[in-house]
Amino acid sequence: MRFQDLLAYKKSFSLAMKIFDITKQFPKEETYSLTDQIRRSSRSVPVTIAEAYRKRIYPKHFYSKLTDSDGENSETQVWLEFALACKYISTEFYSDLLSESIEIGKLINYMLLNPEKFGVRKE
């Protein structure tokens, strides 16, 4: 299997692209702060999932990368909260994006709790 086939990867990549699209509408003064931060954290989620999958022969690296990915996913949730509080996104759009992020967190957690299903050997 390729890392692109992982459900957590697919969903996190999709969320990062939605965030990219919506942040195009953020005010210019946010370019180097909120816009940059939320794009970076959301893109980091699928990137670190891919790294974890590639390092699955090393269980500690697999866990480390996945926990990094989970942390970036949580950071994205905070930036979404800021975007809502600043009225850059609607409550409905915030709820949709947050739901997707929560689902991604559950998928990452599933990978952490079931590493053998992803080719990780027990130490």
PDB file of C-alpha atoms in Angstrom, residues 2-117:
ATOM      1  CA  ARG A   2       1.100   3.582  -0.665  1.00  0.00           C
ATOM      2  CA  PHE A   3       0.793   6.252   2.009  1.00  0.00           C
ATOM      3  CA  GLN A   4      -1.583   8.062  -0.373  1.00  0.00           C
ATOM      4  CA  ASP A   5      -4.002   5.152   0.127  1.00  0.00           C
ATOM      5  CA  LEU A   6      -4.282   5.722   3.882  1.00  0.00           C
ATOM      6  CA  LEU A   7      -7.654   7.182   4.853  1.00  0.00           C
ATOM      7  CA  ALA A   8      -6.033   9.514   7.401  1.00  0.00           C
ATOM      8  CA  TYR A   9      -3.749  10.850   4.667  1.00  0.00           C
ATOM      9  CA  LYS A  10      -6.576  11.340   2.159  1.00  0.00           C
ATOM     10  CA  LYS A  11      -8.809  13.152   4.622  1.00  0.00           C
ATOM     11  CA  SER A  12      -6.041  15.335   6.035  1.00  0.00           C
ATOM     12  CA  PHE A  13      -4.854  16.300   2.545  1.00  0.00           C
ATOM     13  CA  SER A  14      -8.424  17.214   1.604  1.00  0.00           C
ATOM     14  CA  LEU A  15      -8.839  19.336   4.741  1.00  0.00           C
ATOM     15  CA  ALA A  16      -5.546  21.138   4.082  1.00  0.00           C
ATOM     16  CA  MET A  17      -6.741  22.002   0.578  1.00  0.00           C
ATOM     17  CA  LYS A  18     -10.079  23.325   1.900  1.00  0.00           C
ATOM     18  CA  ILE A  19      -8.173  25.474   4.373  1.00  0.00           C
ATOM     19  CA  PHE A  20      -5.898  26.712   1.595  1.00  0.00           C
ATOM     20  CA  ASP A  21      -8.919  27.739  -0.477  1.00  0.00           C
ATOM     21  CA  ILE A  22     -10.740  29.511   2.339  1.00  0.00           C
ATOM     22  CA  THR A  23      -7.640  31.362   3.533  1.00  0.00           C
ATOM     23  CA  LYS A  24      -7.340  33.032   0.121  1.00  0.00           C
ATOM     24  CA  GLN A  25     -10.175  35.245   1.388  1.00  0.00           C
ATOM     25  CA  PHE A  26      -8.501  36.198   4.675  1.00  0.00           C
ATOM     26  CA  PRO A  27      -7.387  39.837   4.992  1.00  0.00           C
ATOM     27  CA  LYS A  28      -3.950  40.708   3.635  1.00  0.00           C
ATOM     28  CA  GLU A  29      -2.744  41.736   7.104  1.00  0.00           C
ATOM     29  CA  GLU A  30      -3.121  38.080   8.143  1.00  0.00           C
ATOM     30  CA  THR A  31      -0.812  36.801   5.377  1.00  0.00           C
ATOM     31  CA  TYR A  32       2.206  36.282   7.647  1.00  0.00           C
ATOM     32  CA  SER A  33       0.301  35.296  10.756  1.00  0.00           C
ATOM     33  CA  LEU A  34      -3.011  33.436  10.833  1.00  0.00           C
ATOM     34  CA  THR A  35      -3.059  32.530   7.129  1.00  0.00           C
ATOM     35  CA  ASP A  36       0.503  31.240   7.159  1.00  0.00           C
ATOM     36  CA  GLN A  37       0.117  29.388  10.461  1.00  0.00           C
ATOM     37  CA  ILE A  38      -3.110  27.560   9.618  1.00  0.00           C
ATOM     38  CA  ARG A  39      -1.798  26.571   6.202  1.00  0.00           C
ATOM     39  CA  ARG A  40       1.440  25.247   7.702  1.00  0.00           C
ATOM     40  CA  SER A  41      -0.199  23.236  10.477  1.00  0.00           C
ATOM     41  CA  SER A  42      -2.899  21.757   8.222  1.00  0.00           C
ATOM     42  CA  ARG A  43      -0.348  20.754   5.578  1.00  0.00           C
ATOM     43  CA  SER A  44       1.911  19.226   8.190  1.00  0.00           C
ATOM     44  CA  VAL A  45      -0.743  16.640   9.125  1.00  0.00           C
ATOM     45  CA  PRO A  46      -0.643  14.604   5.871  1.00  0.00           C
ATOM     46  CA  VAL A  47       3.101  15.181   5.517  1.00  0.00           C
ATOM     47  CA  THR A  48       3.877  13.621   8.898  1.00  0.00           C
ATOM     48  CA  ILE A  49       1.398  10.794   8.289  1.00  0.00           C
ATOM     49  CA  ALA A  50       3.371   9.996   5.123  1.00  0.00           C
ATOM     50  CA  GLU A  51       6.638  10.124   7.072  1.00  0.00           C
ATOM     51  CA  ALA A  52       5.223   7.850   9.773  1.00  0.00           C
ATOM     52  CA  TYR A  53       4.109   5.305   7.210  1.00  0.00           C
ATOM     53  CA  ARG A  54       7.520   5.294   5.543  1.00  0.00           C
ATOM     54  CA  LYS A  55       9.206   4.790   8.917  1.00  0.00           C
ATOM     55  CA  ARG A  56       6.876   1.998  10.010  1.00  0.00           C
ATOM     56  CA  ILE A  57       9.750  -0.489  10.164  1.00  0.00           C
ATOM     57  CA  TYR A  58      10.978   1.541  13.140  1.00  0.00           C
ATOM     58  CA  PRO A  59       8.102   1.450  15.672  1.00  0.00           C
ATOM     59  CA  LYS A  60       9.363   4.381  17.756  1.00  0.00           C
ATOM     60  CA  HIS A  61       9.658   6.588  14.677  1.00  0.00           C
ATOM     61  CA  PHE A  62       6.172   5.541  13.561  1.00  0.00           C
ATOM     62  CA  TYR A  63       4.704   6.569  16.921  1.00  0.00           C
ATOM     63  CA  SER A  64       6.738   9.759  17.078  1.00  0.00           C
ATOM     64  CA  LYS A  65       5.674  10.955  13.624  1.00  0.00           C
ATOM     65  CA  LEU A  66       2.035  10.080  14.228  1.00  0.00           C
ATOM     66  CA  THR A  67       1.973  11.960  17.534  1.00  0.00           C
ATOM     67  CA  ASP A  68       3.540  14.925  15.708  1.00  0.00           C
ATOM     68  CA  SER A  69       0.769  14.682  13.132  1.00  0.00           C
ATOM     69  CA  ASP A  70      -1.856  14.573  15.862  1.00  0.00           C
ATOM     70  CA  GLY A  71      -0.313  17.657  17.462  1.00  0.00           C
ATOM     71  CA  GLU A  72      -0.400  19.551  14.166  1.00  0.00           C
ATOM     72  CA  ASN A  73      -4.027  18.534  13.735  1.00  0.00           C
ATOM     73  CA  SER A  74      -4.818  19.984  17.169  1.00  0.00           C
ATOM     74  CA  GLU A  75      -2.938  23.164  16.283  1.00  0.00           C
ATOM     75  CA  THR A  76      -5.053  23.483  13.142  1.00  0.00           C
ATOM     76  CA  GLN A  77      -8.178  23.303  15.313  1.00  0.00           C
ATOM     77  CA  VAL A  78      -6.926  26.244  17.387  1.00  0.00           C
ATOM     78  CA  TRP A  79      -6.210  28.310  14.260  1.00  0.00           C
ATOM     79  CA  LEU A  80      -9.701  27.513  12.990  1.00  0.00           C
ATOM     80  CA  GLU A  81     -11.050  28.799  16.298  1.00  0.00           C
ATOM     81  CA  PHE A  82      -9.120  32.049  15.777  1.00  0.00           C
ATOM     82  CA  ALA A  83     -10.487  32.336  12.234  1.00  0.00           C
ATOM     83  CA  LEU A  84     -14.013  31.978  13.609  1.00  0.00           C
ATOM     84  CA  ALA A  85     -13.423  34.482  16.436  1.00  0.00           C
ATOM     85  CA  CYS A  86     -12.021  36.989  13.918  1.00  0.00           C
ATOM     86  CA  LYS A  87     -15.120  36.397  11.765  1.00  0.00           C
ATOM     87  CA  TYR A  88     -13.089  35.213   8.781  1.00  0.00           C
ATOM     88  CA  ILE A  89     -15.194  32.040   8.517  1.00  0.00           C
ATOM     89  CA  SER A  90     -18.827  31.301   9.343  1.00  0.00           C
ATOM     90  CA  THR A  91     -19.907  29.195  12.302  1.00  0.00           C
ATOM     91  CA  GLU A  92     -21.239  26.578   9.891  1.00  0.00           C
ATOM     92  CA  PHE A  93     -17.980  26.368   7.931  1.00  0.00           C
ATOM     93  CA  TYR A  94     -16.016  26.249  11.191  1.00  0.00           C
ATOM     94  CA  SER A  95     -18.159  23.349  12.420  1.00  0.00           C
ATOM     95  CA  ASP A  96     -17.672  21.432   9.173  1.00  0.00           C
ATOM     96  CA  LEU A  97     -13.899  21.889   9.195  1.00  0.00           C
ATOM     97  CA  LEU A  98     -13.658  21.085  12.901  1.00  0.00           C
ATOM     98  CA  SER A  99     -15.666  17.877  12.395  1.00  0.00           C
ATOM     99  CA  GLU A 100     -13.279  16.825   9.640  1.00  0.00           C
ATOM    100  CA  SER A 101     -10.286  17.576  11.861  1.00  0.00           C
ATOM    101  CA  ILE A 102     -11.771  15.584  14.742  1.00  0.00           C
ATOM    102  CA  GLU A 103     -12.339  12.629  12.400  1.00  0.00           C
ATOM    103  CA  ILE A 104      -8.710  12.870  11.236  1.00  0.00           C
ATOM    104  CA  GLY A 105      -7.612  12.810  14.881  1.00  0.00           C
ATOM    105  CA  LYS A 106      -9.601   9.617  15.409  1.00  0.00           C
ATOM    106  CA  LEU A 107      -7.985   8.023  12.356  1.00  0.00           C
ATOM    107  CA  ILE A 108      -4.508   8.959  13.582  1.00  0.00           C
ATOM    108  CA  ASN A 109      -5.388   7.554  17.004  1.00  0.00           C
ATOM    109  CA  TYR A 110      -6.545   4.321  15.347  1.00  0.00           C
ATOM    110  CA  MET A 111      -3.169   4.050  13.632  1.00  0.00           C
ATOM    111  CA  LEU A 112      -1.397   4.609  16.958  1.00  0.00           C
ATOM    112  CA  LEU A 113      -3.483   1.953  18.714  1.00  0.00           C
ATOM    113  CA  ASN A 114      -3.272  -0.588  15.862  1.00  0.00           C
ATOM    114  CA  PRO A 115       0.231  -0.220  14.420  1.00  0.00           C
ATOM    115  CA  GLU A 116       0.398  -3.839  13.276  1.00  0.00           C
ATOM    116  CA  LYS A 117      -2.379  -3.112  10.750  1.00  0.00           C
TER     117      LYS A 117
END
